[in-house]
PDB file of C-alpha atoms in Angstrom:
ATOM      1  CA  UNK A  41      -2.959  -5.118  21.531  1.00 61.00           C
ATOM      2  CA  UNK A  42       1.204  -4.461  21.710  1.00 63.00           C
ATOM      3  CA  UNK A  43       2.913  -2.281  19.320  1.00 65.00           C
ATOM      4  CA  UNK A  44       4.142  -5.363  17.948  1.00 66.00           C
ATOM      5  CA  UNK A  45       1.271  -7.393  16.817  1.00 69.00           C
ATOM      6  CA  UNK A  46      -0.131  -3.707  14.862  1.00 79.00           C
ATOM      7  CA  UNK A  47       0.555  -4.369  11.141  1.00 77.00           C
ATOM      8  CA  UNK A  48       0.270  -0.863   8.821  1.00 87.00           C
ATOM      9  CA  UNK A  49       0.606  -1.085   5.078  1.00 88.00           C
ATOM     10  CA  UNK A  50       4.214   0.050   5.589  1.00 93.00           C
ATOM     11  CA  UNK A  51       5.305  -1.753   8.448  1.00 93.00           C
ATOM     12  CA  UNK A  52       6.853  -4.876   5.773  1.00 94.00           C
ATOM     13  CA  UNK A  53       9.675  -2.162   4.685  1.00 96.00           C
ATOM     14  CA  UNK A  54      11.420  -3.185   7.779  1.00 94.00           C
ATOM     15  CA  UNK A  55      12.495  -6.296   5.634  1.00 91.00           C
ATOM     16  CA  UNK A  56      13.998  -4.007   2.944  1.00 96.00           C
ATOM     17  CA  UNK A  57      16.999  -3.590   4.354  1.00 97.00           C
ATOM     18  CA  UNK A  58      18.852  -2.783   0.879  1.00 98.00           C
ATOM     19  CA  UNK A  59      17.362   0.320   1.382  1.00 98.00           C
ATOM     20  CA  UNK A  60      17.646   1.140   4.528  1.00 98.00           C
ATOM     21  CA  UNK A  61      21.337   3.245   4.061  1.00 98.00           C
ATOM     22  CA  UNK A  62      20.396   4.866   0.399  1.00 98.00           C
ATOM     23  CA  UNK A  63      18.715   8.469   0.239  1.00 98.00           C
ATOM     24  CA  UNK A  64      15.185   7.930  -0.321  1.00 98.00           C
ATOM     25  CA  UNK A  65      12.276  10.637  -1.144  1.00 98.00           C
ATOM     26  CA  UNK A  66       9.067   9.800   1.276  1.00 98.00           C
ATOM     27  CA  UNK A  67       5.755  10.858   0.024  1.00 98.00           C
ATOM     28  CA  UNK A  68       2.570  10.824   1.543  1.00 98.00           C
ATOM     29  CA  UNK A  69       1.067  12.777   4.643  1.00 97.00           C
ATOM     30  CA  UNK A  70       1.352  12.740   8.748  1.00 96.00           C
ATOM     31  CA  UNK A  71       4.695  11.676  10.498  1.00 97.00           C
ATOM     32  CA  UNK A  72       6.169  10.211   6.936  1.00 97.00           C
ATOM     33  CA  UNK A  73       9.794  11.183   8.124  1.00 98.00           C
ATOM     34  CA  UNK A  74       9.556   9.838  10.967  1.00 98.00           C
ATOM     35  CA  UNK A  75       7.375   6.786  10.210  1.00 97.00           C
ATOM     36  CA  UNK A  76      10.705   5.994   8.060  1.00 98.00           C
ATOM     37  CA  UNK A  77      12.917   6.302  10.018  1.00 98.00           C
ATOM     38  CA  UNK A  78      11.295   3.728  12.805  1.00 97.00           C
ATOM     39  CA  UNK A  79      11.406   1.570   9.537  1.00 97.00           C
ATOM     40  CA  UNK A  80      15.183   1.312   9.553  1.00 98.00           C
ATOM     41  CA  UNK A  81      15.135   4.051   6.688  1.00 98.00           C
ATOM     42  CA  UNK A  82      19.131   6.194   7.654  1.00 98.00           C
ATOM     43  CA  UNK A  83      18.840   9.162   4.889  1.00 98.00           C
ATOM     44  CA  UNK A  84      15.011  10.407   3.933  1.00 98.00           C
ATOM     45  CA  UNK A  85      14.006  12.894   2.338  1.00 98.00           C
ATOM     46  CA  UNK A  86      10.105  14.827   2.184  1.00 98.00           C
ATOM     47  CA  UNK A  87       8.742  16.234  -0.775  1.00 98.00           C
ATOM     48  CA  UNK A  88       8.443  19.718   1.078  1.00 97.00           C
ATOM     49  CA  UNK A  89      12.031  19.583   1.528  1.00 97.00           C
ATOM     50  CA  UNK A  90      12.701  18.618  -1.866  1.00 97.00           C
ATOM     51  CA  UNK A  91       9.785  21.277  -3.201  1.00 96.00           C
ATOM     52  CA  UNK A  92      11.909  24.298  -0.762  1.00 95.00           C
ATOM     53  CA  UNK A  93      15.412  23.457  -2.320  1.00 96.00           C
ATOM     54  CA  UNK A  94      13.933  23.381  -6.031  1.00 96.00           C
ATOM     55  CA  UNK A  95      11.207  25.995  -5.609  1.00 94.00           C
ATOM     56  CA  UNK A  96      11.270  26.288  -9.242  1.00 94.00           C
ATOM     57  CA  UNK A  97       9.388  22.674  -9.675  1.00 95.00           C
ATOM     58  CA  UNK A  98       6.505  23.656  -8.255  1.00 96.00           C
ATOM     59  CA  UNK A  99       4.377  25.782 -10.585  1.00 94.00           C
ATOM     60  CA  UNK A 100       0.876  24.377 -10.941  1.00 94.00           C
ATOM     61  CA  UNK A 101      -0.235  26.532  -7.546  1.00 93.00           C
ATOM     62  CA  UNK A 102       0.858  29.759  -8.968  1.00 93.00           C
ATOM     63  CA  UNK A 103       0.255  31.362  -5.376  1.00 93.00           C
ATOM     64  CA  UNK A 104       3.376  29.561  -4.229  1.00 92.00           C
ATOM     65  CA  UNK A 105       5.613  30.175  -7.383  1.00 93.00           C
ATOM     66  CA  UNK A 106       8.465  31.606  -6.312  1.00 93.00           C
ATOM     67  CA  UNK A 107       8.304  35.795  -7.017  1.00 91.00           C
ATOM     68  CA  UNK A 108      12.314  35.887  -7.706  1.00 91.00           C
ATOM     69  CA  UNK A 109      14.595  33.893  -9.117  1.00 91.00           C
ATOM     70  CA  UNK A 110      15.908  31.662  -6.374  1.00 91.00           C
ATOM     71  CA  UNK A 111      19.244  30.734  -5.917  1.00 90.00           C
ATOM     72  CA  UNK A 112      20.651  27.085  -7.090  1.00 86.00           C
ATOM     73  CA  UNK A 113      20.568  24.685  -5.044  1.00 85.00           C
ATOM     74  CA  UNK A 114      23.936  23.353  -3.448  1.00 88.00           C
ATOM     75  CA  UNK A 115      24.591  20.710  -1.283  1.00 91.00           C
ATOM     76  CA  UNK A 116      21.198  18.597  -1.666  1.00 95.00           C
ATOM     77  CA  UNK A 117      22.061  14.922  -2.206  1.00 96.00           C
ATOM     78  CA  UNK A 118      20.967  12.966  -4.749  1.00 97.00           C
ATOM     79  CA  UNK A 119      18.124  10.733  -4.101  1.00 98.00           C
ATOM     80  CA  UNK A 120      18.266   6.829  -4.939  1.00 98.00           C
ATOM     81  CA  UNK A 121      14.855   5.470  -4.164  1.00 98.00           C
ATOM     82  CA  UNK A 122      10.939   6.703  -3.666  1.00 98.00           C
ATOM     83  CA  UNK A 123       8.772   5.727  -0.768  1.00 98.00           C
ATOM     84  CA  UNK A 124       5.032   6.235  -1.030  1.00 98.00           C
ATOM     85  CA  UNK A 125       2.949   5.875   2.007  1.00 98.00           C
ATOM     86  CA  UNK A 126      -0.237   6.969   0.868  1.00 97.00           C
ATOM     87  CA  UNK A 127      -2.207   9.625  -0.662  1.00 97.00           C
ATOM     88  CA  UNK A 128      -0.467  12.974  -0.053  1.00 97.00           C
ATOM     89  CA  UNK A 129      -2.566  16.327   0.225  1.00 96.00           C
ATOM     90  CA  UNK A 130      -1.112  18.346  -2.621  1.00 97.00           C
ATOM     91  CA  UNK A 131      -1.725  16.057  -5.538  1.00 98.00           C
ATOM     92  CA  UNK A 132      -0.261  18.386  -8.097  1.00 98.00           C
ATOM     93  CA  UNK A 133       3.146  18.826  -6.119  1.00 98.00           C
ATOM     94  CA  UNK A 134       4.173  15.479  -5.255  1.00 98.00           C
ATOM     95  CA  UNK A 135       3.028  14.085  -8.424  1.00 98.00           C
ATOM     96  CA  UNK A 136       5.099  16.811  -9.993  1.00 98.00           C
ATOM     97  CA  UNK A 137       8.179  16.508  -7.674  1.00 98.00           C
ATOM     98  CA  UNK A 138       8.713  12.548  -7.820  1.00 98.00           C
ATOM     99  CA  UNK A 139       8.193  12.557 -11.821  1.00 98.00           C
ATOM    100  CA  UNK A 140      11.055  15.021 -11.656  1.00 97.00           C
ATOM    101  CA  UNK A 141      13.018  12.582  -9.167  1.00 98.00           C
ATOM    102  CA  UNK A 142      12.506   9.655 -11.826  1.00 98.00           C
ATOM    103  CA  UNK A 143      13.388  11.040 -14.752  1.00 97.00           C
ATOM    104  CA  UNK A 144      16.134  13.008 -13.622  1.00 97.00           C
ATOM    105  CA  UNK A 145      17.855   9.842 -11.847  1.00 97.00           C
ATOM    106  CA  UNK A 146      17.541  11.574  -8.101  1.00 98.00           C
ATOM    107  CA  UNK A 147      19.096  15.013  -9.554  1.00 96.00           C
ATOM    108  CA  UNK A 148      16.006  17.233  -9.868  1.00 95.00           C
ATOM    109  CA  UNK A 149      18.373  20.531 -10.580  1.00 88.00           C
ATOM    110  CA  UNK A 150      20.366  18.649 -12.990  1.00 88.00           C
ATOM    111  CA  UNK A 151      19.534  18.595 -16.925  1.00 84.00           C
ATOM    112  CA  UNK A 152      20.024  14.951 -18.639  1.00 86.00           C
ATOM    113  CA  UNK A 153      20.263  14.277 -22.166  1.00 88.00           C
ATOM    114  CA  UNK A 154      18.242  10.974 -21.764  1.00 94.00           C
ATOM    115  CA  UNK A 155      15.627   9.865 -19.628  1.00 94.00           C
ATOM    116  CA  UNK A 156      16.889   6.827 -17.217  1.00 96.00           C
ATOM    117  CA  UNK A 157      15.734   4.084 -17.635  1.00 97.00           C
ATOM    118  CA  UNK A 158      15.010   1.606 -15.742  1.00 97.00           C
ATOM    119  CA  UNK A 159      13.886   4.528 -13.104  1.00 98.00           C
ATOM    120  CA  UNK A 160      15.141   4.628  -9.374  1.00 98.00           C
ATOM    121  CA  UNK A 161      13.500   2.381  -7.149  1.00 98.00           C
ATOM    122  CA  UNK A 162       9.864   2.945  -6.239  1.00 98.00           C
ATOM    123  CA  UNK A 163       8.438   1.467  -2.994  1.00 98.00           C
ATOM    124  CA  UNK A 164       4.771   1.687  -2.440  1.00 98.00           C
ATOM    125  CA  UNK A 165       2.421   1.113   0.148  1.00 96.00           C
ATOM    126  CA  UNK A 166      -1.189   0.678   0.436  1.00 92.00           C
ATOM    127  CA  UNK A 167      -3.115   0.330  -3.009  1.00 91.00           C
ATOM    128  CA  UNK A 168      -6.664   0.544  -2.275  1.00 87.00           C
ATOM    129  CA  UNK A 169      -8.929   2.488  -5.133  1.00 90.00           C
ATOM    130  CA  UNK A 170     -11.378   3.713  -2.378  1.00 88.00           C
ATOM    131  CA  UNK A 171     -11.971   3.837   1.308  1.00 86.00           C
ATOM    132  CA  UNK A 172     -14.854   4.225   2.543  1.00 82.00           C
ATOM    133  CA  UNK A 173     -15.441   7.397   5.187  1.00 88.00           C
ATOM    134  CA  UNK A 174     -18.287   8.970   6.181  1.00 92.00           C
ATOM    135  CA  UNK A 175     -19.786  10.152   2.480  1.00 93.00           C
ATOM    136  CA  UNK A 176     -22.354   7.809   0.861  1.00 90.00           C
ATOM    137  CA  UNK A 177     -19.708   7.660  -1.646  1.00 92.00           C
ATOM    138  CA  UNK A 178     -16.556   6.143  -1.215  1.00 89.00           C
ATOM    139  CA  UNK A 179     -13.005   8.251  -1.542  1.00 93.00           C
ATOM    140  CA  UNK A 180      -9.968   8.148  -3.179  1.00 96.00           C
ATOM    141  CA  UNK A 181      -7.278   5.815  -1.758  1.00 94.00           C
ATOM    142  CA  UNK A 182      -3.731   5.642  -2.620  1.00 96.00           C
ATOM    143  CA  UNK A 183      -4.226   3.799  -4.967  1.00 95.00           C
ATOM    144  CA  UNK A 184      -5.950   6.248  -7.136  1.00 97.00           C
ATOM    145  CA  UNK A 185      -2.876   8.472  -6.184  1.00 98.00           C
ATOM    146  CA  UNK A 186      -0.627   5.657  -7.446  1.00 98.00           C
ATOM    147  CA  UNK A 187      -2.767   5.569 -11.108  1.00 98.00           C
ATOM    148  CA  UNK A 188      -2.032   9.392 -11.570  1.00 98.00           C
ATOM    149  CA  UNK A 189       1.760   8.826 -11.471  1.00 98.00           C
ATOM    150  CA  UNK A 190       1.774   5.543 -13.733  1.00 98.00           C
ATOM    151  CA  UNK A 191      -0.545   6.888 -16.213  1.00 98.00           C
ATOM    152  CA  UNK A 192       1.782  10.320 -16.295  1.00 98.00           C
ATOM    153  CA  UNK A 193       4.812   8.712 -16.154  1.00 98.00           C
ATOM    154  CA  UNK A 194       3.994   6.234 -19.183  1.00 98.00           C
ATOM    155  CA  UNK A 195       2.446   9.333 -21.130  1.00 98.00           C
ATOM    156  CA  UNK A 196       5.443  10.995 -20.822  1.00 97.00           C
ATOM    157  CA  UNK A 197       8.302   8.539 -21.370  1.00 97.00           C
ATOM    158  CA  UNK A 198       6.456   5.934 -23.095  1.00 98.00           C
ATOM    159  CA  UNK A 199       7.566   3.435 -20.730  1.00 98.00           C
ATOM    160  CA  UNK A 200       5.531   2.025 -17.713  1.00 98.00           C
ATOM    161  CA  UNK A 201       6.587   2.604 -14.271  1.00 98.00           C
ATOM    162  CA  UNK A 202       8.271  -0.059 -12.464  1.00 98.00           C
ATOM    163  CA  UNK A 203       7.480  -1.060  -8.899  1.00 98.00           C
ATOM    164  CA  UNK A 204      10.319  -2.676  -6.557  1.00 97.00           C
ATOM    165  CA  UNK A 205       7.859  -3.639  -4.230  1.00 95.00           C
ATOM    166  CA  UNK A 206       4.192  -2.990  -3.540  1.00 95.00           C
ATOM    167  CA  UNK A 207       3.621  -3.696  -0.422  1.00 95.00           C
ATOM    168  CA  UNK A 208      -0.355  -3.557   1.857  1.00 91.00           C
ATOM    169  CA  UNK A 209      -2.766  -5.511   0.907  1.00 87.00           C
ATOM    170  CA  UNK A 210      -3.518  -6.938  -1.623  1.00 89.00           C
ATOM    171  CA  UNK A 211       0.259  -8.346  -1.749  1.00 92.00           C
ATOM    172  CA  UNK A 212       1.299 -11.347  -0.611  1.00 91.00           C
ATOM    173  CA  UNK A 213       4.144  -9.604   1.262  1.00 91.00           C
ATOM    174  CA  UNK A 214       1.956  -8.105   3.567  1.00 91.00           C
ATOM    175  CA  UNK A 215      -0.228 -11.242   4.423  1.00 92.00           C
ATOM    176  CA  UNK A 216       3.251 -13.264   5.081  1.00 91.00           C
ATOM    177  CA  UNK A 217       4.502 -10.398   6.695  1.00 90.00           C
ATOM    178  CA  UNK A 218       1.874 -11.107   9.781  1.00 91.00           C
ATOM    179  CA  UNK A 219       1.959 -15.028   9.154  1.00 92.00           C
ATOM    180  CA  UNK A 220       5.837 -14.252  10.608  1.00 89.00           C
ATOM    181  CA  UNK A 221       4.437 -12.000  13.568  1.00 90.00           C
ATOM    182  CA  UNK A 222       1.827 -13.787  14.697  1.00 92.00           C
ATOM    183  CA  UNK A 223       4.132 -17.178  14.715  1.00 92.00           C
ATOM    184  CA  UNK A 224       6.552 -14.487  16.613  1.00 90.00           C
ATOM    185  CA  UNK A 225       3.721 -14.025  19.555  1.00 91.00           C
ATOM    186  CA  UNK A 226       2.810 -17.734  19.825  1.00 92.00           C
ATOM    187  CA  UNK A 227       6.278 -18.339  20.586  1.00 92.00           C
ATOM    188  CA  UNK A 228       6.684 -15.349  23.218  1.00 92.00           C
ATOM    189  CA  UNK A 229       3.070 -17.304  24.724  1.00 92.00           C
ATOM    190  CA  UNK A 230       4.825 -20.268  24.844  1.00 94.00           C
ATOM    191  CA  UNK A 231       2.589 -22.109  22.815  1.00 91.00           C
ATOM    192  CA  UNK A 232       3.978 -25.444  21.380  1.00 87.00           C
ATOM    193  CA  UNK A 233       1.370 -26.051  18.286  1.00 88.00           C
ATOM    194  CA  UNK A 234       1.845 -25.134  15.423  1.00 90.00           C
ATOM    195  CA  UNK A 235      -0.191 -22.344  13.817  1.00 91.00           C
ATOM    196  CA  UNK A 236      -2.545 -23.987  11.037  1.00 92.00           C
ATOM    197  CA  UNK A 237      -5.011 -21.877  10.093  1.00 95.00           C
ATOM    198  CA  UNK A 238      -5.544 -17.986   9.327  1.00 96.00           C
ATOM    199  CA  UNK A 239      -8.150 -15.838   9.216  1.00 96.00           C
ATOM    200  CA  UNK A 240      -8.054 -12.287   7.042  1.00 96.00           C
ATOM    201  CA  UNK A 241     -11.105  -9.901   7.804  1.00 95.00           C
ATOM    202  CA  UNK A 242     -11.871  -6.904   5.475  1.00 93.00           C
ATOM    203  CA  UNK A 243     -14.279  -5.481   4.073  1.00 90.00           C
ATOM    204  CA  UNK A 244     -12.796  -4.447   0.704  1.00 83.00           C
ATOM    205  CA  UNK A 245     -13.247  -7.578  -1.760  1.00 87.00           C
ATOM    206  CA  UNK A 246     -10.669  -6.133  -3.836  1.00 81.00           C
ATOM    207  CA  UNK A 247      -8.042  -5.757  -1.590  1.00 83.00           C
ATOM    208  CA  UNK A 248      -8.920  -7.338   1.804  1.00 90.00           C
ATOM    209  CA  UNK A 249     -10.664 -10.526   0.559  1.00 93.00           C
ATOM    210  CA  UNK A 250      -8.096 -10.802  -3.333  1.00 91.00           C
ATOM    211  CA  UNK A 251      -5.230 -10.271  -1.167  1.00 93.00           C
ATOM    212  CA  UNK A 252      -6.018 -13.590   1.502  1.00 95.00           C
ATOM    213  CA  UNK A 253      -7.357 -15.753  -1.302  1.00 96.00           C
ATOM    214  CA  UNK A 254      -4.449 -14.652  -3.159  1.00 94.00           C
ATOM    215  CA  UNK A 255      -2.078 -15.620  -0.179  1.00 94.00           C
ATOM    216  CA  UNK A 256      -4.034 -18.639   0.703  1.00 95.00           C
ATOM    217  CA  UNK A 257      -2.746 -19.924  -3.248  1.00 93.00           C
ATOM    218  CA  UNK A 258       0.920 -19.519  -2.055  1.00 89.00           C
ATOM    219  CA  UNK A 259       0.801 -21.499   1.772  1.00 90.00           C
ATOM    220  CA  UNK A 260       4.093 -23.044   2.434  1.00 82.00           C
ATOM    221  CA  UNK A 261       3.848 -23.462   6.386  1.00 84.00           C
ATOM    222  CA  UNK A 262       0.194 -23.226   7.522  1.00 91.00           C
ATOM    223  CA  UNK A 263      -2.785 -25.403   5.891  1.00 94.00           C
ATOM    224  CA  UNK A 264      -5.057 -21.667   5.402  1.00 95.00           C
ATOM    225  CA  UNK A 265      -6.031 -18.839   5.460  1.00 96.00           C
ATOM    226  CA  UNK A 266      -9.295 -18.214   5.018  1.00 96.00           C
ATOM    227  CA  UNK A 267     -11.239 -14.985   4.131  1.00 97.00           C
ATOM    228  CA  UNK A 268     -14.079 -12.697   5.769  1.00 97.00           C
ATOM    229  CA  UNK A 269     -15.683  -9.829   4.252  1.00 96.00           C
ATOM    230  CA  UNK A 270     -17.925  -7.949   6.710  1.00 95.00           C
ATOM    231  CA  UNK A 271     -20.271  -5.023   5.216  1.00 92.00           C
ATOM    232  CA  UNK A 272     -19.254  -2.065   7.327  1.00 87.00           C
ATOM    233  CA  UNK A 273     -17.480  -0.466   5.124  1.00 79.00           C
ATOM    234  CA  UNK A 274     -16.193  -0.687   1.389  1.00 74.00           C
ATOM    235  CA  UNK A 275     -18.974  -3.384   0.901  1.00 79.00           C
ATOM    236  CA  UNK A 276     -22.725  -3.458   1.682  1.00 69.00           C
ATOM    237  CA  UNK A 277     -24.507  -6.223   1.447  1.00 66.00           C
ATOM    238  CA  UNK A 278     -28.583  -4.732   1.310  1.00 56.00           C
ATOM    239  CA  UNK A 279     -30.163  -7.922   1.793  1.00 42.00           C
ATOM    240  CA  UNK A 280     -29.888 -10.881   4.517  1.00 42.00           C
ATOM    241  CA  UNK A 281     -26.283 -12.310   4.386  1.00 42.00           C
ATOM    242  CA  UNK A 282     -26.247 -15.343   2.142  1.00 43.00           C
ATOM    243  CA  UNK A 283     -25.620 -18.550   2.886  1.00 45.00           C
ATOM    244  CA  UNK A 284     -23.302 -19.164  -0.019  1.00 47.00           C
ATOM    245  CA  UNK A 285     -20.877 -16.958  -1.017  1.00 44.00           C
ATOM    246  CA  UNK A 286     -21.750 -17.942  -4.750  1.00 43.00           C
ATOM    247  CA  UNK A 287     -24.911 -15.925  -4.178  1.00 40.00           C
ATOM    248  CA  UNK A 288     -23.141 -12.912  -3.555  1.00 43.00           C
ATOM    249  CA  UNK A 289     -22.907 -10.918  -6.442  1.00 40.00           C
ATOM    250  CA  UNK A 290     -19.212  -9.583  -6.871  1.00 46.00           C
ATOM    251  CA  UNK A 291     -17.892  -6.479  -8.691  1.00 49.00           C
ATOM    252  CA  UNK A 292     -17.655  -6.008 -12.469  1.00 62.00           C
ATOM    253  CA  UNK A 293     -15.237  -3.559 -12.465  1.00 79.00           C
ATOM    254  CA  UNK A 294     -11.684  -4.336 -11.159  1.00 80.00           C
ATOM    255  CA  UNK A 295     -10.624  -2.169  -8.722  1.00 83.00           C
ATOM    256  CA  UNK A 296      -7.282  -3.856  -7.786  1.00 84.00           C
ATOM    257  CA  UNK A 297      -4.051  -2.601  -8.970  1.00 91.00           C
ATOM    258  CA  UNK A 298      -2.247  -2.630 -12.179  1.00 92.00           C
ATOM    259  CA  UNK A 299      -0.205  -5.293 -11.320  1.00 93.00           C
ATOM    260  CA  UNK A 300      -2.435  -7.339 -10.007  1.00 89.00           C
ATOM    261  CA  UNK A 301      -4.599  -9.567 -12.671  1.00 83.00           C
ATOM    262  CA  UNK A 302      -8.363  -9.828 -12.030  1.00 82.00           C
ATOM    263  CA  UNK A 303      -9.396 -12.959 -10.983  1.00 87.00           C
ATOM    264  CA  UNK A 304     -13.057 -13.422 -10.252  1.00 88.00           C
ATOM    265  CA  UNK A 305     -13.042 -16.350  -7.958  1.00 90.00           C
ATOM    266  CA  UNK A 306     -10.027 -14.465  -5.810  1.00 92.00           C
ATOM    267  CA  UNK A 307     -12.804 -11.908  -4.803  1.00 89.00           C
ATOM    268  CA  UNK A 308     -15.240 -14.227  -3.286  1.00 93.00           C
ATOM    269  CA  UNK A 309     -14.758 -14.769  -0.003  1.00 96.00           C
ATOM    270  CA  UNK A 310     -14.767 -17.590   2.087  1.00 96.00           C
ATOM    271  CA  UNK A 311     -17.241 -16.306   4.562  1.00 97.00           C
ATOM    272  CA  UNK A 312     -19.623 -12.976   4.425  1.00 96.00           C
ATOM    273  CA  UNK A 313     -20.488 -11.586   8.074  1.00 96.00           C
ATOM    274  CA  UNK A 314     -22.420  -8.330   9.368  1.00 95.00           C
ATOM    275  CA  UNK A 315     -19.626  -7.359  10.772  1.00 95.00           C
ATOM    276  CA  UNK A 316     -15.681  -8.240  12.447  1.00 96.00           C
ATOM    277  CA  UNK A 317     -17.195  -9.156  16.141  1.00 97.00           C
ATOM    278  CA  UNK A 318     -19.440 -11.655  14.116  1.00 97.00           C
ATOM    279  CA  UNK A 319     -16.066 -12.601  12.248  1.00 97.00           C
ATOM    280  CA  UNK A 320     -14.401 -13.041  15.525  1.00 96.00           C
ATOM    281  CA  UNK A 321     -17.207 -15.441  17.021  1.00 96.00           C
ATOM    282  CA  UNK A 322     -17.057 -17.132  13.349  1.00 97.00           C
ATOM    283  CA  UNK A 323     -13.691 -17.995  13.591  1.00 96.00           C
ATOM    284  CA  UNK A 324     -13.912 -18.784  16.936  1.00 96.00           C
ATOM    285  CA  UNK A 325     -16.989 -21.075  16.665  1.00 95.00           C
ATOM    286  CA  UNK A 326     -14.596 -23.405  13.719  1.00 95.00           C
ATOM    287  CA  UNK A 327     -11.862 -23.594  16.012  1.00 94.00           C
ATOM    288  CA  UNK A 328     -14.223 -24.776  18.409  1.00 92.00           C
ATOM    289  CA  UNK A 329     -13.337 -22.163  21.107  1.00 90.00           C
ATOM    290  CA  UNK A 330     -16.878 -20.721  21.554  1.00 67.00           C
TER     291      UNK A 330
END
């Protein structure tokens, strides 16, 4: 598999290019400076950097409270958008830091009389409640991240937080986001008919599955896209895999997103397999290639 045809949660930002030349705060953890700046992103900023020029904002750790009164901070530009990648590691600081970024209006040292509103942009990526690792219990996911900083910012302002994009699955930008890549790679193959079917394999029914069905509901150039839940991960299935999806017995509590409204029959998929090799000879065995 090329570079190319590897779609991350973040990888649709690329189409943002309104963006691209503003100062923007990254959150998250791993390479998140650099994972923006392969994005097209000019001007970023991390929340370490911001948390070292206002070490003042910081004070729920009190080991790293600063002992002395630091000097004010000079020179740091003003920040015009947020990018959140995924769950960072210090909860408490970065949920801290970009509350401070929002309702200051990208001028954390600066005192307003009135809290902006509408906020600065907010980009987010990857909304997933849980993951599943290798506890018998699954963990938090960004998503659970992205809950803290709605429900803080609406308890403190009174207002809810606005999204300019939300991007990973379940979102339809994300599923049309590899429609346009994988019509991209047919082309570079040279192949002359047209792509008319899709499969989506997951094994989260509320973000995998919700987010195909969802996109399947919005086809403009291809006849479907059709969804496969295998039971490695987020979802076990304990007994033989039904014949009928309708068998299956979904979820009661919505695990999806905010902004996303629960809709039963959007979690059902259209197939349930053991796993994604069976999902591959599936798919394979309806396109009559097996």
């Amino acid at each position: 598999v090329s570079p190319e045809q590897v779609i991350l949660s973040h990888s649709p930002l690329r189409l943002f290019s309104q963006f691209h030349h503003k100062c923007m705060l990254v959150a998250g953890q791993g390479p998140v400076e650099e994972n923006a700046q392969n994005l097209g992103f000019k001007h970023v900023v991390t929340i370490e950097t911001l948390r070292k020029a206002y070490p003042l904002l910081d004070m729920v750790d009190q080991s790293r409270r600063p002992k002395e009164m630091p000097p004010p901070a000079t020179g740091f530009p003003t920040i015009e958008g947020v990018i959140l990648f995924g769950e960072p590691v210090r909860w408490e600081t970065s949920l801290q830091l970009i509350i401070d970024v929002l309702l200051s209006d990208g001028n954390p040292g600066a005192e307003l009389q009135d809290i902006p509103y509408p906020h600065l942009p907010v980009l987010a990526c990857n909304m997933d409640l849980l993951w599943m690792a290798e506890a018998k219990i699954p963990r938090f996911g960004h998503g659970t991240f992205l809950l803290c900083l709605e429900t803080i910012y609406k308890k403190v302002t009174g207002r809810e937080l606005k999204y300019e994009a939300l991007i990973g699955k379940p979102s339809t930008v994300t599923y049309r986001y590899a429609e346009y890549l994988i019509k991209q790679q047919a082309e570079k193959q040279g192949w002359k008919s047209p792509i008319r079917r899709l499969y989506a394999v997951g094994d989260n029914p509320m973000s995998d599955i919700y987010g195909a069905n969802l996109y399947n509901n919005y086809l403009n150039s291809v006849e479907s896209c059709e969804s496969i839940l295998v039971c490695t991960g987020v979802y076990r299935h304990n007994a033989d895999v039904p014949s009928k999806t309708e068998e299956c017995m979904m979820e009661t509590v919505f695990h999806g997103h905010r902004d996303f409204c629960f809709d039963p029959s959007l979690v059902e998929a259209s197939y349930i397999v053991q796993d994604v090799n069976d999902a591959v000879e599936l798919a394979f065995k309806k396109e009559n290639w097996s």
